[in-house]
PDB file of C-alpha atoms in Angstrom:
ATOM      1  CA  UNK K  23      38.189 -41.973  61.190  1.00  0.00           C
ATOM      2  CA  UNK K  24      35.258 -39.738  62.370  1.00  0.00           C
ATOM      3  CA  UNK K  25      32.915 -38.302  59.678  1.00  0.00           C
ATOM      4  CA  UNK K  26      31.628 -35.079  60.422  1.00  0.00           C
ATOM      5  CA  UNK K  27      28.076 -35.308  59.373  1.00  0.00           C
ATOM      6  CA  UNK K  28      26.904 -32.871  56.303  1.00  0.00           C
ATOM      7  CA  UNK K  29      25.324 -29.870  57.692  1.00  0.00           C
ATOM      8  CA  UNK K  30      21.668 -28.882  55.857  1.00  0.00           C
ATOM      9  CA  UNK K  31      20.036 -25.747  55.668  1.00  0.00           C
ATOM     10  CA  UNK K  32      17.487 -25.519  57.936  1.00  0.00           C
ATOM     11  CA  UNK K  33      14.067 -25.797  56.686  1.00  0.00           C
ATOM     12  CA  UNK K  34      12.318 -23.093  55.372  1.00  0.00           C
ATOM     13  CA  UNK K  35       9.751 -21.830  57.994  1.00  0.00           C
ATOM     14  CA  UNK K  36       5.930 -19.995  57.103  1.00  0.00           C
ATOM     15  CA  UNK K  37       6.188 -16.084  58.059  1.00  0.00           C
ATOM     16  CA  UNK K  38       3.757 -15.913  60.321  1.00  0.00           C
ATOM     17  CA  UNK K  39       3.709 -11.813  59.765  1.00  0.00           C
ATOM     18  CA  UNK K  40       2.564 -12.146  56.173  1.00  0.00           C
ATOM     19  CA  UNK K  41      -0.812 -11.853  55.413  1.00  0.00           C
ATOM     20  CA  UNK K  42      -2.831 -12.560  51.791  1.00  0.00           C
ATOM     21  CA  UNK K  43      -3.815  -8.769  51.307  1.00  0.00           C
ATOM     22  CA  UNK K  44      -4.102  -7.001  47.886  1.00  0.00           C
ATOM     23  CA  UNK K  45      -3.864  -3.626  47.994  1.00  0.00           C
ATOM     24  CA  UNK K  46      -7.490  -3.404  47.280  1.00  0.00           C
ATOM     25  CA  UNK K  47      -8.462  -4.618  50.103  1.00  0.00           C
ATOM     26  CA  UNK K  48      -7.300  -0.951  51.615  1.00  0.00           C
ATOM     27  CA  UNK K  49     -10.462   0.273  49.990  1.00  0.00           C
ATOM     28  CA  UNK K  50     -12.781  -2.341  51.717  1.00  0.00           C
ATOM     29  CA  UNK K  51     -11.900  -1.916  55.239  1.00  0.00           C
ATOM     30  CA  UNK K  52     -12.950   2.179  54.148  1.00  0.00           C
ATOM     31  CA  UNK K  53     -16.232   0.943  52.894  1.00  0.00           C
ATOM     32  CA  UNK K  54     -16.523  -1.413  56.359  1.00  0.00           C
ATOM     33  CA  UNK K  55     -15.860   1.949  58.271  1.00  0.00           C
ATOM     34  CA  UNK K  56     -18.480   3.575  56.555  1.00  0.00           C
ATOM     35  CA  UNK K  57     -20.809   0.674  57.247  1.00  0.00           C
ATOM     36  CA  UNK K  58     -20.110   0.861  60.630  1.00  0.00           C
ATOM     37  CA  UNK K  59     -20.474   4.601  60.464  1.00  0.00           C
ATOM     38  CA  UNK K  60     -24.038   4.838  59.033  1.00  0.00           C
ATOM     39  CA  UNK K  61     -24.797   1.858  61.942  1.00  0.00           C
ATOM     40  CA  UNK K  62     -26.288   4.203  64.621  1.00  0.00           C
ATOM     41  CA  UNK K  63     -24.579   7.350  62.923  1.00  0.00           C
ATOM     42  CA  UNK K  64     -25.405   9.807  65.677  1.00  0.00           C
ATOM     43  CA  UNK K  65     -22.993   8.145  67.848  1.00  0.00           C
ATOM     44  CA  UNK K  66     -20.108   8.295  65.511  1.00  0.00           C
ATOM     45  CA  UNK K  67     -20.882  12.131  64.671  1.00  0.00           C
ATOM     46  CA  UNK K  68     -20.878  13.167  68.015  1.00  0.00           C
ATOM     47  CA  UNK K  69     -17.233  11.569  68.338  1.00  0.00           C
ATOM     48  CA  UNK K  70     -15.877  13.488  65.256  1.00  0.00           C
ATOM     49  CA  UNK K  71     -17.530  16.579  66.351  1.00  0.00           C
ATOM     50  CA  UNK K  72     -15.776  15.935  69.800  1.00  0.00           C
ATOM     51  CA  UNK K  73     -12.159  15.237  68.072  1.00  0.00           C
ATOM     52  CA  UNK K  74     -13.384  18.697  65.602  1.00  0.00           C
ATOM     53  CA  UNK K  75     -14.183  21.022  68.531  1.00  0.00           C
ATOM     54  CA  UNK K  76     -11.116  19.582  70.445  1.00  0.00           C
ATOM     55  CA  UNK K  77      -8.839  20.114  66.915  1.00  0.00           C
ATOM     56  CA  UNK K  78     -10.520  23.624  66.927  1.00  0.00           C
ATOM     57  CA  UNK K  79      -9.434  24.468  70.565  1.00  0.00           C
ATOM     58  CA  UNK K  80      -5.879  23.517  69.989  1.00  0.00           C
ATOM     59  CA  UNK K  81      -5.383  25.767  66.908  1.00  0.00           C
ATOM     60  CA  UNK K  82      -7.242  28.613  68.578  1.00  0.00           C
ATOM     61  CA  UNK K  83      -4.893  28.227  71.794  1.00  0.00           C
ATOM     62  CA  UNK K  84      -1.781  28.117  69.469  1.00  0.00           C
ATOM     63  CA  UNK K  85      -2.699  31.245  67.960  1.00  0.00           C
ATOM     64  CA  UNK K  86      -3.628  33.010  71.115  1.00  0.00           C
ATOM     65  CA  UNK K  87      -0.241  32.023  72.585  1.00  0.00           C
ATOM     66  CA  UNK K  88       1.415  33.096  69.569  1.00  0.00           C
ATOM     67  CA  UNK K  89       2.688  29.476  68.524  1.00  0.00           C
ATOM     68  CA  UNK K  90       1.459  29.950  65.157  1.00  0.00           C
ATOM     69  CA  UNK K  91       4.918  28.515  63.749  1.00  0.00           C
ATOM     70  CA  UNK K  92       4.281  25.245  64.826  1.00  0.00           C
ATOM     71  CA  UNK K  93       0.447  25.373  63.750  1.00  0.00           C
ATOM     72  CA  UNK K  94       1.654  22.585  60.398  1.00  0.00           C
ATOM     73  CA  UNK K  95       3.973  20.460  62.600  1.00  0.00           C
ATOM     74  CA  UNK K  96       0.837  20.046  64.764  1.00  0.00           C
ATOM     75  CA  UNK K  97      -1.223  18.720  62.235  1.00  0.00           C
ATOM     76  CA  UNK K  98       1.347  16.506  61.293  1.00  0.00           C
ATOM     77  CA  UNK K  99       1.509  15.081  64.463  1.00  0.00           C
ATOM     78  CA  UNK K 100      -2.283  14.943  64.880  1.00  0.00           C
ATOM     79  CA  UNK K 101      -2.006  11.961  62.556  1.00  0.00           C
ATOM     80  CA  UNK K 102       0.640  10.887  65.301  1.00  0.00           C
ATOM     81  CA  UNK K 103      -1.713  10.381  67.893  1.00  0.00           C
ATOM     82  CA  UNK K 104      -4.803   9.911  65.863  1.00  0.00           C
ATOM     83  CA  UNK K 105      -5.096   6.365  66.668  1.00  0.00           C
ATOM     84  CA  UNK K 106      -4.933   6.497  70.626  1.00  0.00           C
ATOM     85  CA  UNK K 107      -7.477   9.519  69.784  1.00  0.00           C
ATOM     86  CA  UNK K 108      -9.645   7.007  67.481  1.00  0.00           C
ATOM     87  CA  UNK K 109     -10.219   4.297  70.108  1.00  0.00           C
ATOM     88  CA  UNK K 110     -13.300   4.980  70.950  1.00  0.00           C
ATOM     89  CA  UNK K 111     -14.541   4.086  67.592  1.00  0.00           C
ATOM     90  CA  UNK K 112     -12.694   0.930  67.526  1.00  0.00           C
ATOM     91  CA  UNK K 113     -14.484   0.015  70.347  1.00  0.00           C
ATOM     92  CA  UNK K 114     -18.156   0.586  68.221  1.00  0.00           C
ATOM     93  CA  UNK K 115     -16.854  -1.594  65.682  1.00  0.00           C
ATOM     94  CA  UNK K 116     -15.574  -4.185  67.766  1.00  0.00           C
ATOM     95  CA  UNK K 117     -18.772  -4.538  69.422  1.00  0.00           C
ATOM     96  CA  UNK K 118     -20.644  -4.140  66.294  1.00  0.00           C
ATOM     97  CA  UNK K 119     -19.081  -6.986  65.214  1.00  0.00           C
ATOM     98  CA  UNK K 120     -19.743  -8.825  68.439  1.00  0.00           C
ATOM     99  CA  UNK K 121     -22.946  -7.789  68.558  1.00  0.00           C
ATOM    100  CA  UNK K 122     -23.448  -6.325  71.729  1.00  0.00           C
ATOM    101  CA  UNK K 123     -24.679  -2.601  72.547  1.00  0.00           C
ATOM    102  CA  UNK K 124     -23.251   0.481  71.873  1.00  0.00           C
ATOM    103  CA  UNK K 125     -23.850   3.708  73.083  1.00  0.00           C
ATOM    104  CA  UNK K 126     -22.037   7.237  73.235  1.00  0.00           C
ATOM    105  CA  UNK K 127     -20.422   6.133  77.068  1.00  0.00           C
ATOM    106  CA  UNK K 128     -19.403   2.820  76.075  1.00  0.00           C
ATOM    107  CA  UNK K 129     -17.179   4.711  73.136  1.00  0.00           C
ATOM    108  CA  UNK K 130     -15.665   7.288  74.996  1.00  0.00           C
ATOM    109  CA  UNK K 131     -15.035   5.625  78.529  1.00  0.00           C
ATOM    110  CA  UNK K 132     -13.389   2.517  76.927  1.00  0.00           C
ATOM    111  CA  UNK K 133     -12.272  -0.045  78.847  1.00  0.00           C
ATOM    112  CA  UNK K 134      -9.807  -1.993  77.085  1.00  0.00           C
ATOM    113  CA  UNK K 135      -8.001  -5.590  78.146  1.00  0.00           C
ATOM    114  CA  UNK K 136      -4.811  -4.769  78.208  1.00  0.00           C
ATOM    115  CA  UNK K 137      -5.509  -1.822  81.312  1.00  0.00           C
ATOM    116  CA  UNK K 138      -3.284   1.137  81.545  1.00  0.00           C
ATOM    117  CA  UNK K 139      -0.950  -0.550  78.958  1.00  0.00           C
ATOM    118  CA  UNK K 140      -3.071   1.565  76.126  1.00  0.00           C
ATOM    119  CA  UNK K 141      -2.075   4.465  78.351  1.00  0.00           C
ATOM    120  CA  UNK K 142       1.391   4.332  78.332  1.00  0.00           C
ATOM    121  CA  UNK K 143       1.517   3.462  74.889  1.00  0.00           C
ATOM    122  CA  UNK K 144      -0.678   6.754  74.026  1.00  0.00           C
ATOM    123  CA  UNK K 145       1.697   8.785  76.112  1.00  0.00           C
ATOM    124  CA  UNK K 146       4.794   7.565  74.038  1.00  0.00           C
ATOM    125  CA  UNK K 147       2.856   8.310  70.850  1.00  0.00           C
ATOM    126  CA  UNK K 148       2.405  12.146  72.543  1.00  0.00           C
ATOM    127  CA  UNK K 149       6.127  12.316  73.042  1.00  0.00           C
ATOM    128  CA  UNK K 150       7.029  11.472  69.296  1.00  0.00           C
ATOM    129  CA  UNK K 151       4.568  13.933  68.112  1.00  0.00           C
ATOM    130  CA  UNK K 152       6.430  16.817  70.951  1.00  0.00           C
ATOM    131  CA  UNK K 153       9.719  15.133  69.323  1.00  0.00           C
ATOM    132  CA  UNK K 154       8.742  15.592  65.588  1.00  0.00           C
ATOM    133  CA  UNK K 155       7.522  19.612  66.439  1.00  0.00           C
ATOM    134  CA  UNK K 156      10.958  20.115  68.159  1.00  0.00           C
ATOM    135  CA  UNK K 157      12.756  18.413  65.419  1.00  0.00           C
ATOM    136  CA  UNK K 158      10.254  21.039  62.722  1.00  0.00           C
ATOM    137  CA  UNK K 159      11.180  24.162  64.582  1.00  0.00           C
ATOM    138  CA  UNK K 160      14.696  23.385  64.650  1.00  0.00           C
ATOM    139  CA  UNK K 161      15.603  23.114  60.941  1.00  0.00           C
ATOM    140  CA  UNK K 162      13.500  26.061  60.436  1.00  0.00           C
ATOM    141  CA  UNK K 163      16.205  27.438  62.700  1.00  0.00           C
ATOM    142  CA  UNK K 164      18.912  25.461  60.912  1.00  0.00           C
ATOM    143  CA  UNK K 165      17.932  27.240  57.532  1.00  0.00           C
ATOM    144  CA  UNK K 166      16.135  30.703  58.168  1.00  0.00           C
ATOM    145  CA  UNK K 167      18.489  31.428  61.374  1.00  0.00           C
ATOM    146  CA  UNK K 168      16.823  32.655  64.527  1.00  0.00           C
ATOM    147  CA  UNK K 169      14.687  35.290  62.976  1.00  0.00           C
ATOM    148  CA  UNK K 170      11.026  35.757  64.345  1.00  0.00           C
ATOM    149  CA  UNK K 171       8.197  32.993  62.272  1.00  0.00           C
ATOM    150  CA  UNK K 172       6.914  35.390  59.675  1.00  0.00           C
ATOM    151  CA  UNK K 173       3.731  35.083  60.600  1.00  0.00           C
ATOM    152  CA  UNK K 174       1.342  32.438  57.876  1.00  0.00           C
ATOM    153  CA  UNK K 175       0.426  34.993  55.405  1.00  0.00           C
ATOM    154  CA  UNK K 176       3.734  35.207  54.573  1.00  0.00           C
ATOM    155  CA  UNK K 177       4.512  31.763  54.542  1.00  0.00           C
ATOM    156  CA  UNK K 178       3.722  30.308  51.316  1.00  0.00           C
ATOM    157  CA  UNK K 179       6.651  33.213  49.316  1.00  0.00           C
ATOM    158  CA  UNK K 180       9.044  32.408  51.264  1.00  0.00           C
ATOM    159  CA  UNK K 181       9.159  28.159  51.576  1.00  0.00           C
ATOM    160  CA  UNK K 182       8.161  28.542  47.585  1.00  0.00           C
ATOM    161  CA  UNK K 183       9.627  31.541  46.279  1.00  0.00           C
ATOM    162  CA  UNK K 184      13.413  30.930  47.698  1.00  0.00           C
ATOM    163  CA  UNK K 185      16.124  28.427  47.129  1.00  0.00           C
ATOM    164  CA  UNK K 186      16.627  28.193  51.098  1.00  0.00           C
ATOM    165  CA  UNK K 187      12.925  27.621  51.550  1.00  0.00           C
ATOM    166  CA  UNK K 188      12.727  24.547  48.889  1.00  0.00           C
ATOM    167  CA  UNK K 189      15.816  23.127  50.924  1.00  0.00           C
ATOM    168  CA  UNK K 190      13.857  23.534  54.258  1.00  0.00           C
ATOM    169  CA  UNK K 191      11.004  21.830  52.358  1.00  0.00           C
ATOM    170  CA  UNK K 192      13.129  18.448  51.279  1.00  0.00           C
ATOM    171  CA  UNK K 193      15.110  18.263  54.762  1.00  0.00           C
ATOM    172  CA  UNK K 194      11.840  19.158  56.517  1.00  0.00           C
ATOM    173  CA  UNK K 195       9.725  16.528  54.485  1.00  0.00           C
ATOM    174  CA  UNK K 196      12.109  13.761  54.705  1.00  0.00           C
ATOM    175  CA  UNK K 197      12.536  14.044  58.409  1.00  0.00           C
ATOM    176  CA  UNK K 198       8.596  14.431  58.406  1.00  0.00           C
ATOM    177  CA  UNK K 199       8.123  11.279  56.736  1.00  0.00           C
ATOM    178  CA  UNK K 200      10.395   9.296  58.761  1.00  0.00           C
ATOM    179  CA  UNK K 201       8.490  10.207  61.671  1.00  0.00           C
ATOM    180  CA  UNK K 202       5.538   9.286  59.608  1.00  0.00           C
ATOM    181  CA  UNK K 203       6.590   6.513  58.433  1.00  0.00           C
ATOM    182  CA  UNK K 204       7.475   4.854  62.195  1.00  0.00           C
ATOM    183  CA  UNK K 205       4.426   6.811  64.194  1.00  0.00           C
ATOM    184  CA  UNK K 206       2.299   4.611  61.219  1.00  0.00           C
ATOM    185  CA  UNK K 207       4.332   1.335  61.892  1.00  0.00           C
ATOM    186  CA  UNK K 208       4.123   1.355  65.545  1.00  0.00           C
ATOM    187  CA  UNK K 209       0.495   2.469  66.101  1.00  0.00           C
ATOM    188  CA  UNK K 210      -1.373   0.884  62.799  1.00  0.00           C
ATOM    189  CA  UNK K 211      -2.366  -2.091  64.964  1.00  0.00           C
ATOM    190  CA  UNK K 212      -0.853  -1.863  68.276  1.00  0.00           C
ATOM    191  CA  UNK K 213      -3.846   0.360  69.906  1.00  0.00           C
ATOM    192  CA  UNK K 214      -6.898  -1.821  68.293  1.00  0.00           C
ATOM    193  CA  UNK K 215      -4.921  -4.627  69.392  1.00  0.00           C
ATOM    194  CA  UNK K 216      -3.923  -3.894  73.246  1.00  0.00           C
ATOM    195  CA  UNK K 217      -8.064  -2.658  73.140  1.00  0.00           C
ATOM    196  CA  UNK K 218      -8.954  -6.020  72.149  1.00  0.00           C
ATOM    197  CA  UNK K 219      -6.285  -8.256  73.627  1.00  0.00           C
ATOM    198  CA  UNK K 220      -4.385  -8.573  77.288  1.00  0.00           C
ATOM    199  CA  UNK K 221      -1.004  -7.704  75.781  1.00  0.00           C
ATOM    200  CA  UNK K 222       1.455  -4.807  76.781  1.00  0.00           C
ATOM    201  CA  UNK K 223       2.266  -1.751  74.590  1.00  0.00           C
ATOM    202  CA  UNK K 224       5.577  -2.695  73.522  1.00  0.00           C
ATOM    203  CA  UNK K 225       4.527  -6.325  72.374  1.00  0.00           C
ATOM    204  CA  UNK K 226       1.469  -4.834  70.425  1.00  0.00           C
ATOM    205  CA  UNK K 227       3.468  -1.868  68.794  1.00  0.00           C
ATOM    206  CA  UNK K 228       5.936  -4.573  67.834  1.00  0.00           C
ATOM    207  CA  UNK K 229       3.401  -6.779  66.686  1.00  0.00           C
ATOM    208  CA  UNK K 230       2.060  -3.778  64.464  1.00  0.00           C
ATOM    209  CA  UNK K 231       5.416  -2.966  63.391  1.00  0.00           C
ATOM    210  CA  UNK K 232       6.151  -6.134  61.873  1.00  0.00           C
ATOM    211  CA  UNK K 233       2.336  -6.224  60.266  1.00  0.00           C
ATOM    212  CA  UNK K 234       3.063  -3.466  58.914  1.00  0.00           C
ATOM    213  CA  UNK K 235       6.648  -4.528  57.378  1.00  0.00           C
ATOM    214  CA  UNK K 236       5.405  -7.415  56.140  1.00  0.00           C
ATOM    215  CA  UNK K 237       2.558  -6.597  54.026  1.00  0.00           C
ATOM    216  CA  UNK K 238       3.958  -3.061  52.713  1.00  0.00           C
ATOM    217  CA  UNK K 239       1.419  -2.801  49.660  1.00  0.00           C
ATOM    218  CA  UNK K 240      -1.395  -2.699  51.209  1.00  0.00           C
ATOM    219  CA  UNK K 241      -0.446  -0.400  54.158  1.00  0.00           C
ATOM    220  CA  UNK K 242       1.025   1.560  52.178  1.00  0.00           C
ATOM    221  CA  UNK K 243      -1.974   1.838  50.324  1.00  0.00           C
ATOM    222  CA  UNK K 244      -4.431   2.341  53.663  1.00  0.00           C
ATOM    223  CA  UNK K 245      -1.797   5.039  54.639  1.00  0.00           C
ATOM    224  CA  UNK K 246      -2.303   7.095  51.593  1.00  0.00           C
ATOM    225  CA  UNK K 247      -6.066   7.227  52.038  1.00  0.00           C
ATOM    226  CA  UNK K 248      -5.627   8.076  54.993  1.00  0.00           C
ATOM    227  CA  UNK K 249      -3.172  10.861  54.716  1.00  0.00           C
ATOM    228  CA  UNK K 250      -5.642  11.932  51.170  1.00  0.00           C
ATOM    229  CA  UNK K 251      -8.897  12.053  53.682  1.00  0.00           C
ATOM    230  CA  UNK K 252      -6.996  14.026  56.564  1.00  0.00           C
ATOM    231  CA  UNK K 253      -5.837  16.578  54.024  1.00  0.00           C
ATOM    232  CA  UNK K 254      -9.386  16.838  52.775  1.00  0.00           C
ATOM    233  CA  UNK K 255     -10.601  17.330  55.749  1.00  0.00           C
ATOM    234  CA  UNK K 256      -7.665  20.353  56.404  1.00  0.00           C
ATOM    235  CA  UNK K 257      -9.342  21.702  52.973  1.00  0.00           C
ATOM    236  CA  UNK K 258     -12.821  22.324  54.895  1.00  0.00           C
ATOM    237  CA  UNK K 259     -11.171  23.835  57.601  1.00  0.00           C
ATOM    238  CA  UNK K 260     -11.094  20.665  59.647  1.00  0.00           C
ATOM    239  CA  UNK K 261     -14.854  20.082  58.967  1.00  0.00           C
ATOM    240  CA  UNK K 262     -14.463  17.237  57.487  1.00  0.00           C
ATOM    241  CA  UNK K 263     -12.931  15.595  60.614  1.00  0.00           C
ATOM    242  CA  UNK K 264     -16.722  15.215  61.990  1.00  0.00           C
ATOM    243  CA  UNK K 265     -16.995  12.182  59.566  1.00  0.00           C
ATOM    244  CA  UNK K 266     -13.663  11.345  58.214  1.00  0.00           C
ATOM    245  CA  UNK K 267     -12.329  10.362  61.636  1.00  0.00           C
ATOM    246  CA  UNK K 268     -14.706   8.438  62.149  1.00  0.00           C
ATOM    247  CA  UNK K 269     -14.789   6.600  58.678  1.00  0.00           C
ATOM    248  CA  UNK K 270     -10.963   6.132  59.290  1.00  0.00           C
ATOM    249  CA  UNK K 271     -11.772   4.892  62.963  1.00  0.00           C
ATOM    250  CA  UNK K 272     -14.229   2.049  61.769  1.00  0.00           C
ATOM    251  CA  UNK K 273     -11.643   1.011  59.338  1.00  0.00           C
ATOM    252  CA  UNK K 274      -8.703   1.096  61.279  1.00  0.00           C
ATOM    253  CA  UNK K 275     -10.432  -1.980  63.235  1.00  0.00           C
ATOM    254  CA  UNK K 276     -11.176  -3.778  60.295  1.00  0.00           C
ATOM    255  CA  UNK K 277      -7.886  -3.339  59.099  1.00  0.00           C
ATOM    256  CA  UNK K 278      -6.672  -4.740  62.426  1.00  0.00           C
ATOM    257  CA  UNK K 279      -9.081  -7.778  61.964  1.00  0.00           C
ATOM    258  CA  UNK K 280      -8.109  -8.557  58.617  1.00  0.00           C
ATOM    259  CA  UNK K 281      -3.894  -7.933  59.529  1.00  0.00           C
ATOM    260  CA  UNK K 282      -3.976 -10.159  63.212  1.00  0.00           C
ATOM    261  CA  UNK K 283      -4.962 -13.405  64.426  1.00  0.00           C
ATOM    262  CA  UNK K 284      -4.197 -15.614  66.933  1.00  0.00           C
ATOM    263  CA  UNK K 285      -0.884 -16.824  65.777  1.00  0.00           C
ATOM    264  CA  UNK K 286       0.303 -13.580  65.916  1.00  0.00           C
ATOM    265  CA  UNK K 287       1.304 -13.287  69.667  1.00  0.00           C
TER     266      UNK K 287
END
């Protein structure tokens, strides 16, 4: 009579996504940006004042066109495309660290080892954030009806002061942070990674995904500092974007060398 062998579980195998990060380690890679920042600071001012008089430019042209009602779903989805817009400094910390030169040309005409990859993967990026305003300025539509945008002064009464406008704010924040949540996932790592590695943009924003997944309390911890900072920097009138994105730059790349190593792809 045949036996039919006993069938074992398979053996437990090492998640090679998981890293050993404590939350507090959020905190260091800010400190390493600001290292990094006050290394050759001039360079790393210029690029915020860049990203500020670029941020500055937008809003003006939104409220010359009269597109004030999307001027908050913009901001939102400047933290969309932040990272592509942060590479740049990624590339003063990654040669920081290598110690080679740096210079103002080296940060803004990057050159990164994964080609034209980083450009396609910035482009889908620019479509979620277009996707995510769409999405904002149709459940204002969904709730208020197709009534002209009040204009901004008038706002603040009428999300806070009515039982339609809290609804708009739960439906419109909970569709805001799940567009948050993935624009965060996919772009965390993927665009320090395709800058430093020969890998293509849906491998890297995979990659970053599953980084991401995997260690949840500390990322979730980076991403509140760096949603606190951004709305600091909203506070000054986007001021504070001359050296908060660059602080945030810098320690985007640490976080990146701290999440990936070679076992990763």
């Amino acid at each position: 009579m045949t036996m039919i062998p006993t069938v074992m579980p398979p053996l437990p195998t090492k998640n090679r996504w998981h890293r050993l990060l404590a939350p507090a380690d959020a905190f260091i890679w800010l400190a390493n940006g600001w290292y990094d920042l006050t290394v050759q600071p001039m360079m790393s001012f210029c690029y915020g004042l860049l990203i500020f008089l670029t941020s500055v430019a937008i809003v003006g042209g939104l409220f010359r066109l009269g597109w004030d009602y999307i001027l908050f779903p913009a901001f939102a989805g400047f933290m969309v495309v932040g990272p592509i817009l942060a590479i740049g400094l990624y590339e003063k910390s990654r040669r920081l660290a290598a110690g080679l030169p740096v210079s103002l040309s080296t940060m803004i005409f990057v050159k990164p080892q994964c080609g034209g990859q980083i450009l396609f993967a910035g482009v889908l990026l620019c479509l979620l954030m277009i996707t995510w305003i769409r999405a904002a300025v149709i459940i204002y539509a969904l709730f208020f009806g197709l009534v002209p945008f009040p204009g901004l002064e008038h706002i603040a009464p009428m999300l806070f002061a009515t039982p339609v406008g809290w609804a708009t704010l739960i439906v419109g924040g909970a569709v805001g942070g799940l567009f948050a949540a993935f624009s965060f996932a996919i772009s965390a790592f993927s665009i320090p990674m395709m800058l430093d590695r020969r890998v293509d943009a849906f491998t890297a924003m995979g990659s970053s995904m599953a980084l991401v997944w995997n260690n949840l309390p500390v990322m979730l911890t980076w991403g509140v500092i760096v949603l606190a900072l951004f709305l600091v920097s909203l506070a000054t009138g986007m001021l504070g974007l001359i050296i908060v994105f660059p602080v945030l730059g810098h320690g985007t790349w640490h976080a990146y060398r701290a999440a990936v190593d070679e076992a990763v792809i």
